[in-house]
Every structure is written in structure tokens, then in C-alpha cells.
Coordinates of N, CA and C and ligand atoms in Angstrom, one line a residue:
M1474 N -191.0 -98.6 -95.0 CA -190.4 -98.3 -96.3 C -191.4 -97.8 -97.3
T1475 N -190.7 -96.9 -98.1 CA -191.8 -96.2 -98.9 C -191.9 -97.1 -100.2
I1476 N -193.4 -97.2 -100.4 CA -193.9 -97.9 -101.5 C -193.6 -97.4 -102.9
K1477 N -193.1 -98.1 -103.7 CA -192.9 -97.7 -105.0 C -193.9 -98.4 -106.1
G1478 N -194.2 -97.6 -107.1 CA -195.2 -98.3 -108.2 C -194.4 -98.3 -109.3
R1479 N -194.9 -99.3 -110.4 CA -194.3 -99.4 -111.5 C -195.0 -98.6 -112.5
I1480 N -194.7 -97.8 -113.2 CA -195.4 -96.9 -114.0 C -194.9 -96.9 -115.5
H1481 N -195.9 -97.1 -116.3 CA -195.4 -96.9 -118.0 C -195.2 -95.6 -118.4
S1482 N -196.4 -94.7 -118.2 CA -196.0 -93.3 -118.5 C -197.1 -92.2 -117.7
F1483 N -197.0 -90.9 -118.1 CA -197.9 -90.0 -117.7 C -198.5 -89.4 -119.0
E1484 N -199.7 -88.9 -118.7 CA -200.5 -87.9 -119.7 C -200.8 -86.7 -119.1
S1485 N -200.4 -85.5 -119.4 CA -200.6 -84.4 -118.8 C -201.8 -83.6 -118.9
F1486 N -202.5 -83.8 -120.2 CA -203.8 -83.0 -120.2 C -204.8 -84.1 -121.0
G1487 N -205.1 -85.2 -120.0 CA -206.2 -86.1 -120.6 C -207.5 -85.4 -120.4
T1488 N -208.5 -85.7 -121.3 CA -209.9 -85.0 -121.3 C -210.9 -86.3 -121.4
L1489 N -210.5 -87.5 -121.4 CA -211.3 -88.6 -121.7 C -211.6 -89.4 -120.4
D1490 N -210.8 -89.2 -119.3 CA -210.7 -90.3 -118.4 C -211.3 -89.6 -117.0
G1491 N -212.4 -89.1 -117.1 CA -212.9 -88.4 -115.9 C -213.3 -86.9 -116.1
P1492 N -213.8 -86.2 -115.0 CA -214.3 -84.9 -115.4 C -213.0 -83.8 -115.5
G1493 N -213.2 -82.9 -116.3 CA -212.1 -81.8 -116.3 C -210.9 -82.3 -117.1
I1494 N -209.9 -81.4 -116.7 CA -208.5 -81.9 -117.3 C -207.8 -83.0 -116.4
R1495 N -207.3 -84.0 -116.9 CA -206.7 -85.0 -115.9 C -205.4 -85.2 -116.1
F1496 N -204.7 -85.4 -114.9 CA -203.3 -85.9 -115.0 C -203.5 -87.4 -115.0
V1497 N -203.1 -88.1 -116.2 CA -203.2 -89.5 -116.1 C -201.9 -90.4 -116.1
V1498 N -202.1 -91.2 -115.1 CA -201.1 -92.0 -114.7 C -201.2 -93.5 -115.3
F1499 N -200.4 -93.8 -116.1 CA -200.7 -95.4 -116.8 C -199.6 -96.4 -115.8
M1500 N -200.3 -97.2 -115.3 CA -199.5 -98.3 -114.4 C -199.2 -99.2 -115.3
Q1501 N -197.9 -99.8 -115.0 CA -197.4 -101.1 -115.7 C -197.8 -102.3 -115.2
G1502 N -198.2 -103.3 -116.1 CA -198.7 -104.5 -115.6 C -200.2 -104.8 -115.8
C1503 N -200.7 -105.9 -116.2 CA -202.0 -106.0 -116.4 C -202.3 -107.8 -116.2
P1504 N -203.3 -108.0 -115.5 CA -203.6 -109.6 -115.3 C -204.4 -110.0 -116.6
L1505 N -205.0 -109.2 -117.3 CA -205.9 -109.5 -118.5 C -205.1 -109.6 -119.7
R1506 N -205.8 -110.2 -120.6 CA -205.1 -110.6 -122.0 C -206.1 -110.1 -122.9
C1507 N -206.6 -108.9 -123.0 CA -207.7 -108.4 -124.0 C -207.3 -108.6 -125.3
L1508 N -208.2 -109.2 -126.2 CA -207.9 -109.6 -127.8 C -207.6 -108.1 -128.4
Y1509 N -208.3 -107.1 -127.9 CA -208.1 -105.7 -128.5 C -207.3 -104.7 -127.9
C1510 N -206.5 -105.2 -127.0 CA -205.9 -104.4 -125.9 C -205.0 -103.4 -126.8
H1511 N -205.2 -102.1 -126.5 CA -204.3 -101.2 -127.2 C -203.2 -100.7 -126.3
N1512 N -203.1 -101.3 -125.3 CA -201.9 -101.0 -124.4 C -201.1 -102.3 -124.1
R1513 N -200.8 -103.1 -125.4 CA -200.2 -104.2 -125.2 C -198.8 -104.2 -124.4
D1514 N -198.2 -103.0 -124.6 CA -196.8 -102.8 -123.9 C -196.8 -102.6 -122.4
M1515 N -198.3 -102.6 -121.9 CA -198.2 -102.5 -120.4 C -198.6 -103.7 -119.8
W1516 N -198.6 -104.9 -120.4 CA -198.8 -106.1 -119.8 C -197.8 -106.5 -118.8
D1517 N -196.4 -106.4 -119.0 CA -195.5 -106.8 -118.3 C -195.2 -106.2 -117.0
S1518 N -195.6 -106.9 -115.8 CA -195.4 -106.0 -114.7 C -194.0 -105.8 -114.1
K1519 N -193.0 -106.3 -114.8 CA -191.6 -106.0 -114.6 C -191.3 -104.8 -115.3
G1520 N -192.0 -104.3 -116.4 CA -191.5 -103.2 -117.2 C -191.6 -101.8 -116.5
G1521 N -191.8 -100.8 -117.3 CA -192.0 -99.5 -116.7 C -190.9 -98.9 -115.8
K1522 N -191.2 -98.1 -115.1 CA -190.2 -97.2 -114.3 C -190.8 -97.1 -112.8
E1523 N -190.0 -97.4 -111.8 CA -190.4 -97.1 -110.5 C -190.5 -95.8 -110.0
Y1524 N -191.6 -95.4 -109.4 CA -191.7 -94.0 -108.8 C -192.2 -94.2 -107.6
T1525 N -192.2 -93.1 -106.6 CA -192.7 -93.1 -105.3 C -194.1 -92.2 -105.4
A1526 N -195.0 -92.4 -104.6 CA -196.2 -91.6 -104.8 C -195.9 -90.2 -104.6
S1527 N -194.8 -89.8 -104.0 CA -194.6 -88.3 -103.8 C -194.1 -87.7 -105.3
E1528 N -193.4 -88.7 -105.9 CA -192.8 -88.4 -107.1 C -193.8 -88.2 -108.2
V1529 N -194.8 -89.0 -108.1 CA -196.1 -88.8 -109.1 C -196.8 -87.6 -108.7
I1530 N -197.1 -87.3 -107.5 CA -197.7 -86.0 -107.3 C -196.7 -84.9 -107.6
D1531 N -195.5 -84.9 -107.7 CA -194.6 -83.8 -107.9 C -194.9 -83.7 -109.6
E1532 N -194.9 -84.7 -110.3 CA -195.3 -84.6 -111.7 C -196.7 -83.9 -111.8
M1533 N -197.6 -84.2 -111.2 CA -199.0 -83.9 -111.4 C -199.0 -82.2 -111.1
K1534 N -198.2 -81.9 -110.1 CA -198.2 -80.5 -109.5 C -197.9 -79.5 -110.7
K1535 N -197.1 -80.0 -111.6 CA -196.9 -79.1 -112.7 C -197.9 -78.6 -113.5
Y1536 N -199.0 -79.3 -113.4 CA -200.2 -79.1 -114.1 C -201.4 -78.7 -113.3
I1537 N -201.2 -78.4 -112.0 CA -202.2 -78.3 -111.1 C -203.0 -77.1 -111.3
N1538 N -202.5 -76.0 -111.9 CA -203.5 -74.8 -112.2 C -204.6 -75.3 -113.1
Y1539 N -204.1 -76.1 -114.2 CA -205.1 -76.4 -115.3 C -206.2 -77.5 -114.6
I1540 N -205.8 -78.4 -113.9 CA -206.5 -79.4 -113.2 C -207.6 -78.5 -112.4
K1541 N -207.3 -77.7 -111.5 CA -208.0 -77.0 -110.6 C -209.0 -76.0 -111.3
F1542 N -208.5 -75.4 -112.4 CA -209.5 -74.4 -113.1 C -210.4 -75.2 -113.9
S1543 N -210.2 -76.4 -114.3 CA -211.1 -77.2 -115.2 C -212.0 -78.2 -114.2
N1544 N -211.8 -78.1 -113.0 CA -212.5 -79.1 -112.0 C -212.2 -80.4 -112.5
G1545 N -210.8 -80.7 -112.9 CA -210.4 -82.0 -113.2 C -209.8 -82.8 -112.1
G1546 N -208.8 -83.6 -112.3 CA -208.2 -84.5 -111.2 C -207.0 -85.3 -111.7
I1547 N -206.8 -86.3 -111.0 CA -205.9 -87.3 -111.4 C -206.5 -88.8 -111.7
T1548 N -206.2 -89.4 -112.8 CA -206.8 -90.5 -113.1 C -205.5 -91.6 -113.2
V1549 N -205.8 -92.8 -112.5 CA -204.9 -93.7 -112.5 C -205.4 -94.9 -113.4
T1550 N -204.8 -95.3 -114.5 CA -205.1 -96.3 -115.4 C -203.9 -97.3 -115.8
G1551 N -204.0 -98.0 -116.9 CA -203.0 -98.8 -117.1 C -203.1 -99.4 -118.5
G1552 N -202.7 -100.8 -118.6 CA -202.5 -101.7 -117.4 C -203.6 -101.7 -116.5
E1553 N -203.2 -102.4 -115.3 CA -204.5 -102.4 -114.3 C -203.9 -101.9 -113.0
P1554 N -204.5 -100.8 -112.7 CA -204.0 -100.1 -111.5 C -204.3 -100.7 -110.2
L1555 N -205.3 -101.6 -110.3 CA -205.7 -102.5 -108.9 C -204.5 -103.4 -108.7
M1556 N -203.6 -103.9 -109.6 CA -202.7 -104.7 -109.4 C -201.7 -104.1 -108.3
Q1557 N -201.6 -102.7 -108.4 CA -200.7 -101.9 -107.4 C -201.6 -100.9 -106.6
A1558 N -202.7 -101.6 -105.9 CA -203.5 -101.0 -105.2 C -203.1 -100.1 -104.0
E1559 N -202.0 -100.7 -103.2 CA -201.3 -99.9 -102.2 C -200.7 -98.7 -102.7
F1560 N -200.1 -98.8 -103.7 CA -199.3 -97.6 -104.3 C -200.2 -96.6 -104.8
V1561 N -201.3 -97.0 -105.5 CA -202.3 -96.1 -106.0 C -202.9 -95.4 -104.9
S1562 N -203.3 -96.0 -103.7 CA -203.7 -95.6 -102.6 C -203.0 -94.4 -102.0
E1563 N -201.7 -94.7 -102.0 CA -200.8 -93.7 -101.6 C -200.9 -92.4 -102.5
V1564 N -200.8 -92.6 -103.6 CA -201.1 -91.5 -104.6 C -202.3 -90.7 -104.3
F1565 N -203.5 -91.4 -104.2 CA -204.6 -90.7 -103.9 C -204.7 -90.0 -102.7
K1566 N -204.1 -90.7 -101.6 CA -204.1 -89.8 -100.3 C -203.4 -88.5 -100.4
L1567 N -202.2 -88.5 -101.1 CA -201.6 -87.3 -101.4 C -202.5 -86.3 -102.2
A1568 N -203.1 -86.8 -103.1 CA -204.0 -86.0 -104.0 C -205.1 -85.4 -103.3
K1569 N -205.7 -86.3 -102.5 CA -206.9 -85.5 -101.6 C -206.4 -84.6 -100.6
E1570 N -205.2 -84.7 -100.1 CA -204.5 -83.7 -99.2 C -204.6 -82.3 -100.0
M1571 N -204.5 -82.3 -101.3 CA -204.5 -81.2 -102.3 C -205.6 -80.8 -102.7
N1572 N -206.8 -81.6 -102.2 CA -208.0 -81.4 -102.6 C -208.2 -81.6 -104.2
V1573 N -207.5 -82.7 -104.8 CA -207.6 -83.0 -106.2 C -208.5 -84.3 -106.2
H1574 N -209.5 -84.3 -107.3 CA -210.4 -85.2 -107.5 C -209.6 -86.5 -108.1
T1575 N -209.9 -87.7 -107.6 CA -209.3 -88.9 -107.9 C -210.0 -90.0 -108.7
A1576 N -209.6 -90.5 -109.6 CA -210.3 -91.6 -110.5 C -209.3 -92.7 -110.7
I1577 N -210.0 -93.9 -110.7 CA -209.3 -95.2 -111.3 C -209.9 -95.7 -112.4
D1578 N -209.4 -96.0 -113.5 CA -209.9 -96.6 -114.7 C -209.3 -98.0 -114.7
T1579 N -210.4 -98.8 -114.6 CA -210.1 -100.3 -114.1 C -210.8 -101.1 -114.9
S1580 N -210.4 -102.5 -115.0 CA -211.2 -103.5 -115.4 C -211.9 -104.2 -114.4
G1581 N -211.7 -103.8 -113.1 CA -212.2 -104.3 -112.0 C -211.8 -105.8 -111.6
F1582 N -210.7 -106.3 -112.2 CA -210.3 -107.7 -111.8 C -209.3 -107.4 -110.6
A1583 N -209.9 -107.7 -109.5 CA -209.0 -107.7 -108.3 C -209.8 -108.5 -107.1
D1584 N -209.0 -108.8 -106.1 CA -209.9 -109.3 -105.0 C -210.1 -108.2 -104.0
I1585 N -211.4 -108.1 -103.8 CA -211.8 -106.9 -103.0 C -211.0 -106.9 -101.6
D1586 N -210.6 -108.0 -101.1 CA -210.0 -107.9 -99.8 C -208.5 -107.5 -99.7
K1587 N -208.0 -107.3 -101.1 CA -206.7 -106.9 -101.3 C -206.6 -105.3 -101.8
L1588 N -207.7 -104.7 -101.6 CA -207.8 -103.2 -102.1 C -207.2 -102.2 -101.1
G1589 N -207.2 -102.7 -99.9 CA -206.6 -101.9 -98.6 C -207.6 -100.8 -98.7
S1590 N -207.1 -99.5 -98.4 CA -207.9 -98.3 -98.2 C -208.1 -97.5 -99.5
L1591 N -207.7 -98.0 -100.7 CA -207.7 -97.5 -102.0 C -209.2 -96.6 -102.2
L1592 N -210.2 -97.5 -101.9 CA -211.5 -96.8 -102.2 C -211.8 -95.8 -101.3
K1593 N -211.3 -95.7 -100.2 CA -211.6 -94.5 -99.3 C -211.2 -93.3 -99.9
S1594 N -210.0 -93.2 -100.8 CA -209.7 -92.1 -101.3 C -209.8 -91.9 -102.8
T1595 N -210.9 -92.8 -103.3 CA -211.4 -92.6 -104.6 C -212.6 -91.9 -105.0
D1596 N -212.8 -91.1 -105.6 CA -213.8 -90.3 -105.9 C -214.8 -90.9 -107.0
L1597 N -214.2 -91.6 -108.1 CA -214.8 -92.0 -109.2 C -214.0 -93.3 -109.7
V1598 N -214.9 -94.1 -110.0 CA -214.3 -95.5 -110.6 C -214.8 -95.6 -112.2
L1599 N -214.1 -95.6 -113.2 CA -214.3 -95.8 -114.4 C -214.1 -97.4 -114.6
L1600 N -215.3 -98.1 -115.0 CA -215.3 -99.5 -114.9 C -215.4 -99.9 -116.4
D1601 N -214.3 -100.7 -116.9 CA -214.4 -100.9 -118.2 C -214.9 -102.5 -118.1
I1602 N -216.2 -102.7 -118.5 CA -216.9 -104.0 -118.7 C -216.5 -104.5 -120.1
K1603 N -215.7 -105.7 -120.0 CA -215.5 -106.3 -121.3 C -216.5 -107.2 -121.8
H1604 N -217.2 -107.9 -120.8 CA -218.1 -108.8 -121.3 C -218.9 -109.4 -120.1
V1605 N -220.3 -109.4 -120.4 CA -221.2 -109.9 -119.1 C -221.1 -111.3 -119.0
D1606 N -221.2 -112.0 -120.1 CA -221.1 -113.5 -120.0 C -219.7 -114.2 -119.7
E1607 N -219.8 -115.0 -118.6 CA -218.4 -115.6 -118.2 C -217.5 -116.3 -119.3
E1608 N -218.1 -117.0 -120.1 CA -217.3 -117.6 -121.2 C -216.8 -116.8 -122.2
K1609 N -217.5 -115.8 -122.7 CA -217.1 -114.7 -123.6 C -216.2 -114.0 -123.0
H1610 N -216.4 -113.6 -121.8 CA -215.3 -112.8 -120.9 C -214.0 -113.4 -121.1
K1611 N -213.9 -114.7 -120.8 CA -212.6 -115.4 -120.8 C -212.0 -115.4 -122.2
K1612 N -212.9 -115.6 -123.2 CA -212.3 -115.6 -124.5 C -211.8 -114.2 -124.9
I1613 N -212.4 -113.3 -124.5 CA -212.1 -111.9 -124.8 C -210.8 -111.4 -124.1
A1614 N -210.9 -111.8 -122.7 CA -209.9 -111.2 -121.7 C -208.8 -112.0 -121.1
G1615 N -209.2 -113.4 -121.3 CA -208.3 -114.6 -120.9 C -208.5 -114.8 -119.3
V1616 N -209.6 -114.1 -118.8 CA -209.9 -114.4 -117.3 C -211.4 -114.3 -117.2
E1617 N -212.1 -115.1 -116.2 CA -213.3 -115.0 -115.9 C -213.9 -113.6 -115.2
N1618 N -215.2 -113.4 -115.2 CA -215.6 -112.1 -114.9 C -216.2 -112.2 -113.4
D1619 N -216.1 -113.2 -112.7 CA -216.6 -113.1 -111.3 C -216.2 -112.2 -110.3
K1620 N -214.8 -112.0 -110.4 CA -214.3 -111.2 -109.5 C -214.6 -109.6 -109.9
I1621 N -214.8 -109.3 -111.1 CA -215.0 -108.0 -111.7 C -216.5 -107.7 -111.3
K1622 N -217.5 -108.7 -111.4 CA -218.8 -108.4 -110.9 C -218.9 -108.1 -109.3
K1623 N -218.0 -108.9 -108.8 CA -217.9 -108.7 -107.2 C -217.4 -107.2 -107.0
F1624 N -216.5 -106.8 -107.7 CA -215.8 -105.4 -107.4 C -216.9 -104.5 -107.8
A1625 N -217.6 -104.5 -108.8 CA -218.5 -103.5 -109.4 C -219.5 -103.4 -108.1
T1626 N -220.0 -104.5 -107.5 CA -221.2 -104.4 -106.6 C -220.5 -103.8 -105.3
F1627 N -219.2 -104.1 -105.1 CA -218.7 -103.6 -103.8 C -218.4 -102.0 -103.9
V1628 N -218.0 -101.5 -105.1 CA -217.9 -100.0 -105.5 C -219.2 -99.5 -105.3
S1629 N -220.2 -100.1 -105.7 CA -221.6 -99.5 -105.7 C -222.0 -99.4 -104.2
D1630 N -221.8 -100.5 -103.6 CA -222.3 -100.5 -102.1 C -221.5 -99.6 -101.1
Q1631 N -220.4 -99.2 -101.8 CA -219.5 -98.2 -100.9 C -220.1 -96.7 -101.3
G1632 N -221.0 -96.4 -102.4 CA -221.6 -95.4 -102.7 C -220.7 -94.4 -103.6
I1633 N -219.6 -95.3 -104.2 CA -218.6 -94.4 -105.1 C -219.2 -94.4 -106.6
P1634 N -219.2 -93.1 -107.1 CA -219.9 -93.1 -108.4 C -219.2 -93.9 -109.5
I1635 N -219.9 -94.6 -110.4 CA -219.2 -95.4 -111.4 C -219.5 -94.9 -112.9
W1636 N -218.5 -94.6 -113.6 CA -218.8 -94.5 -115.0 C -218.5 -95.9 -115.8
I1637 N -219.4 -96.3 -116.6 CA -219.1 -97.8 -117.0 C -218.5 -97.4 -118.5
R1638 N -217.6 -98.2 -119.0 CA -217.0 -98.1 -120.4 C -217.3 -99.4 -121.1
Y1639 N -217.8 -99.5 -122.1 CA -218.1 -100.9 -122.9 C -217.3 -100.6 -124.4
V1640 N -216.6 -101.6 -124.6 CA -216.0 -101.5 -126.0 C -216.7 -102.3 -126.9
L1641 N -217.2 -101.7 -127.9 CA -218.1 -102.4 -129.0 C -217.3 -103.0 -130.0
V1642 N -217.1 -104.3 -130.1 CA -216.4 -105.2 -131.1 C -217.3 -105.9 -131.9
P1643 N -217.5 -105.6 -133.1 CA -218.2 -106.5 -134.0 C -217.8 -107.9 -134.0
G1644 N -219.0 -108.7 -133.7 CA -218.8 -110.2 -133.6 C -218.2 -110.7 -132.3
L1645 N -217.9 -109.8 -131.4 CA -217.5 -110.2 -130.0 C -218.2 -109.8 -128.8
T1646 N -218.7 -108.3 -128.9 CA -219.5 -107.8 -127.8 C -220.7 -106.9 -128.5
D1647 N -221.3 -107.2 -129.5 CA -222.3 -106.5 -130.0 C -223.5 -107.4 -130.2
D1648 N -223.6 -108.5 -129.6 CA -224.9 -109.4 -129.5 C -225.9 -108.7 -128.8
E1649 N -227.2 -108.6 -129.4 CA -228.2 -107.9 -128.8 C -228.6 -108.4 -127.4
N1650 N -228.7 -109.7 -127.3 CA -228.9 -110.5 -126.1 C -227.8 -110.1 -124.9
D1651 N -226.7 -110.0 -125.4 CA -225.7 -109.9 -124.4 C -225.7 -108.5 -123.9
L1652 N -226.0 -107.5 -124.8 CA -226.1 -106.2 -124.5 C -227.2 -105.9 -123.5
I1653 N -228.3 -106.7 -123.8 CA -229.5 -106.6 -122.8 C -229.0 -106.9 -121.5
K1654 N -228.3 -108.1 -121.4 CA -227.8 -108.7 -120.1 C -226.8 -107.8 -119.4
T1655 N -226.2 -107.0 -120.2 CA -225.2 -106.1 -119.7 C -225.9 -105.0 -119.0
R1656 N -226.8 -104.5 -119.8 CA -227.7 -103.4 -119.0 C -228.3 -104.0 -117.6
E1657 N -228.8 -105.2 -117.7 CA -229.3 -105.8 -116.6 C -228.4 -105.6 -115.4
F1658 N -227.2 -106.0 -115.7 CA -226.2 -106.1 -114.7 C -225.9 -104.7 -114.2
I1659 N -225.8 -103.7 -115.2 CA -225.6 -102.3 -114.8 C -226.6 -101.8 -114.0
Q1660 N -228.0 -102.3 -114.3 CA -229.0 -101.7 -113.4 C -229.0 -102.0 -111.9
E1661 N -228.2 -103.3 -111.6 CA -228.2 -103.6 -110.4 C -227.2 -102.8 -109.6
L1662 N -226.4 -102.2 -110.1 CA -225.4 -101.1 -109.4 C -226.2 -99.9 -109.1
K1663 N -226.1 -99.3 -108.1 CA -226.7 -98.2 -107.6 C -226.1 -96.9 -107.7
T1664 N -224.7 -96.8 -108.3 CA -224.1 -95.5 -108.4 C -223.7 -95.2 -109.8
V1665 N -224.2 -96.0 -110.8 CA -223.7 -95.7 -112.1 C -224.2 -94.2 -112.6
Q1666 N -223.3 -93.3 -113.1 CA -223.7 -92.0 -113.4 C -223.6 -91.8 -115.0
N1667 N -222.9 -92.8 -115.6 CA -222.6 -92.6 -117.0 C -222.3 -94.0 -117.8
I1668 N -222.8 -94.2 -118.9 CA -222.5 -95.2 -119.8 C -221.8 -94.9 -121.0
E1669 N -220.6 -95.4 -121.4 CA -220.0 -94.9 -122.6 C -219.8 -96.0 -123.4
V1670 N -220.2 -95.9 -124.7 CA -219.8 -97.1 -125.6 C -218.7 -96.7 -126.5
L1671 N -217.6 -97.4 -126.5 CA -216.4 -96.9 -127.2 C -216.3 -97.9 -128.3
P1672 N -216.2 -97.3 -129.5 CA -216.1 -98.2 -130.7 C -214.8 -98.8 -130.8
Y1673 N -214.8 -100.2 -131.0 CA -213.6 -100.9 -131.4 C -212.7 -100.0 -132.4
H1674 N -211.2 -100.0 -132.1 CA -210.5 -99.6 -133.1 C -209.1 -100.4 -132.9
S1675 N -208.3 -100.4 -134.2 CA -207.1 -101.1 -134.0 C -206.0 -100.2 -134.0
M1676 N -206.2 -99.1 -133.5 CA -204.8 -98.1 -133.5 C -203.6 -98.7 -132.7
G1677 N -203.8 -99.6 -131.9 CA -202.8 -100.2 -130.9 C -202.1 -101.4 -131.5
V1678 N -202.3 -101.7 -132.8 CA -201.9 -102.9 -133.4 C -200.5 -102.7 -133.4
Y1679 N -200.0 -101.7 -133.8 CA -198.4 -101.5 -134.0 C -197.8 -102.0 -132.8
K1680 N -198.4 -101.8 -131.7 CA -197.6 -102.2 -130.3 C -197.5 -103.8 -130.4
W1681 N -198.4 -104.5 -130.8 CA -198.5 -105.9 -130.8 C -197.2 -106.2 -131.9
E1682 N -197.3 -105.6 -133.0 CA -196.2 -106.0 -134.0 C -194.8 -105.6 -133.4
K1683 N -194.6 -104.6 -132.9 CA -193.4 -104.1 -132.2 C -192.9 -105.2 -131.4
L1684 N -193.8 -105.8 -130.6 CA -193.5 -106.8 -129.6 C -193.3 -108.2 -130.3
G1685 N -193.5 -108.3 -131.5 CA -193.4 -109.7 -132.2 C -194.6 -110.6 -131.8
R1686 N -195.9 -109.9 -131.3 CA -197.0 -110.8 -131.0 C -198.0 -110.7 -132.0
K1687 N -198.8 -111.8 -132.3 CA -199.9 -111.9 -133.3 C -201.1 -111.1 -132.8
Y1688 N -201.6 -110.3 -133.4 CA -202.8 -109.5 -133.2 C -203.9 -110.5 -133.7
Q1689 N -204.7 -111.0 -132.8 CA -205.8 -112.1 -133.3 C -207.1 -111.5 -133.9
L1690 N -207.2 -110.2 -133.6 CA -208.3 -109.4 -134.3 C -208.2 -109.0 -135.6
E1691 N -207.2 -109.4 -136.1 CA -206.9 -108.7 -137.6 C -208.0 -108.8 -138.5
G1692 N -208.4 -107.9 -139.2 CA -209.4 -107.8 -140.2 C -210.8 -107.6 -139.6
T1693 N -210.8 -107.5 -138.3 CA -212.1 -107.2 -137.6 C -212.5 -105.5 -137.9
K1694 N -213.7 -105.5 -138.2 CA -213.9 -103.9 -138.7 C -214.5 -103.0 -137.6
E1695 N -214.3 -101.6 -137.7 CA -214.9 -100.8 -136.6 C -216.4 -100.8 -136.8
P1696 N -217.2 -100.7 -135.7 CA -218.6 -100.9 -135.6 C -219.0 -99.5 -136.4
S1697 N -220.3 -99.6 -137.1 CA -220.8 -98.7 -137.9 C -221.6 -97.6 -136.9
S1698 N -221.7 -96.5 -137.4 CA -222.5 -95.5 -136.5 C -223.8 -96.0 -136.0
L1699 N -224.4 -96.7 -136.9 CA -225.7 -97.4 -136.4 C -225.7 -98.4 -135.4
D1700 N -224.5 -99.2 -135.4 CA -224.2 -100.1 -134.4 C -224.0 -99.4 -133.1
I1701 N -223.2 -98.5 -133.2 CA -223.0 -97.8 -131.9 C -224.2 -97.1 -131.3
K1702 N -225.0 -96.7 -132.2 CA -226.4 -95.9 -131.8 C -227.3 -97.1 -131.2
K1703 N -227.1 -98.2 -131.7 CA -228.1 -99.3 -131.2 C -227.6 -99.6 -129.8
A1704 N -226.4 -99.9 -129.7 CA -225.8 -100.5 -128.5 C -225.9 -99.4 -127.5
K1705 N -225.8 -98.2 -127.8 CA -226.2 -97.1 -126.7 C -227.6 -96.9 -126.3
E1706 N -228.3 -97.3 -127.1 CA -229.8 -97.5 -126.8 C -230.2 -98.4 -125.9
I1707 N -229.5 -99.6 -126.1 CA -229.8 -100.7 -125.3 C -229.3 -100.7 -123.9
L1708 N -228.1 -100.0 -124.0 CA -227.4 -99.9 -122.7 C -227.9 -98.8 -121.8
K1709 N -228.5 -97.9 -122.5 CA -229.0 -96.7 -121.7 C -229.9 -97.1 -120.5
I1710 N -229.7 -96.4 -119.3 CA -230.3 -96.9 -118.0 C -231.2 -95.6 -117.7
Ligands
SF4_2031 S1 -207.5 -104.6 -119.2 FE1 -206.9 -103.0 -120.4 S2 -204.5 -103.0 -120.5 FE2 -205.3 -104.9 -119.7 S3 -205.4 -106.2 -121.5 FE3 -207.3 -105.5 -121.3 S4 -207.3 -103.7 -122.6 FE4 -205.2 -104.2 -122.2

């Protein structure tokens, strides 16, 4: 039986989610509940629209010249792509047949024994570390971070390049000691190529409002450029 994936949307010319120009696939469904989520409309795993892996590749093919010319590729994000690991694996297998670079953008919240062959056809993992401390992670994302740490170590042990992403939220993720612990965790990983500090923003709040949900971080300010600089310096490896 052909596997189908539930997809929220596509972006044809992504430039932030991996090298070159990316065809970005936003998977529907996420097991996390991040307080600052700017994709609140992607939480419901029953939403979105069903696609087969070949249909996704057909969409991507429309932009293949731009992707190849820029040494880009396909990035699957969400939502949480690892919730539909088998489907993403099918998409990546087809992409690799076309010699297209593949990346997943993930929170890393998954059982590593349920990933199937996905990582075999994954060229890059963009890992969004929410918080290194277990309790604080739970407060921010609604789940503990033990699976995430195991996933990160597993990816590193497979020799797959990792780009770390860290959202800097004043009062939640900017504590100096926490940042030092985050760097220590990152240093344990062997394949980290890049660490990106993403300043908190409230651009996705309208999605919470549209769904009639209360946005709990109302009033939280964006970090100053000095805060960002400081965090970057601490996280630098
Ligand atoms: S992991 Fe991403 S999509 Fe899921 S709740 Fe967190 S920010 Fe939103």
C-alpha cells in the first residue's frame, strides 16, 4: 500500500532551512506544545492534506533547476516531520534518486527505534533545541527532552551533519548558565557544523488568535541585539 503523508503546505523558494534554495515541505501534526510556536495551525495531526511521496516529488520537480543551480535541496519541516518518519523516508529516497540534498528540520522528539530507514537518506538534520534543562523544557514545549537528547546523539553517531537552532526567548531560554549547559551538550555531539541563534518573535500570534487559543507569552519582548550577541558568543563551539 502506498504510504501517504499529511502535509500542511509547501514553500518553493526557502533560503533559511539548509544550503541553497530549498523546496520546503511543512508536515502536519506536532507532539510538542511550544509556548512560542509560530506554526500553531500545524499541531493537529488530522489536519492538512494527504499526499503520496511521488506527489511531493512532482511538486518539487517544478523548481528543480533552481534547486540544482543553487546546490539546494528539499527540507521537510512542520509541525514535526519525525511523526511521519516512514513517509518522509519515502520522499527522501525519491529525492536521493534524483541526487537532491535532503534535510529534516526537527525538534528531535521521536523514538529512535521508530525512525526506520529515514536517516539513511538524510543528508542534514536541523535540530531545534528548545531547552537543555528537563523541567524548563517541559514548561516551554510540554514534553521532556530525554528523547531529544538521545535523538541528537544518535544522529551524531551516524555521522550525519547537524545544524543546531536555538530560539532565544527573554526570561525563558536566555539564562547564562542554561546557555553554558546547552553549549556543553552541543560539544558532546560530533557532527555539529553550525549553531544558529534565532531571536524570539511574535509573528505567529495571529494563528493562535485565529484558532481561539490563548497565547501565553503575550507581552514577551524580542531579545536585544546585545542579548543575541551574548548568546551567540556563549553557544559558539
Ligand atoms: S516543535 Fe515546532 S511546530 Fe511543534 S510546537 Fe514546537 S515550534 Fe510548534
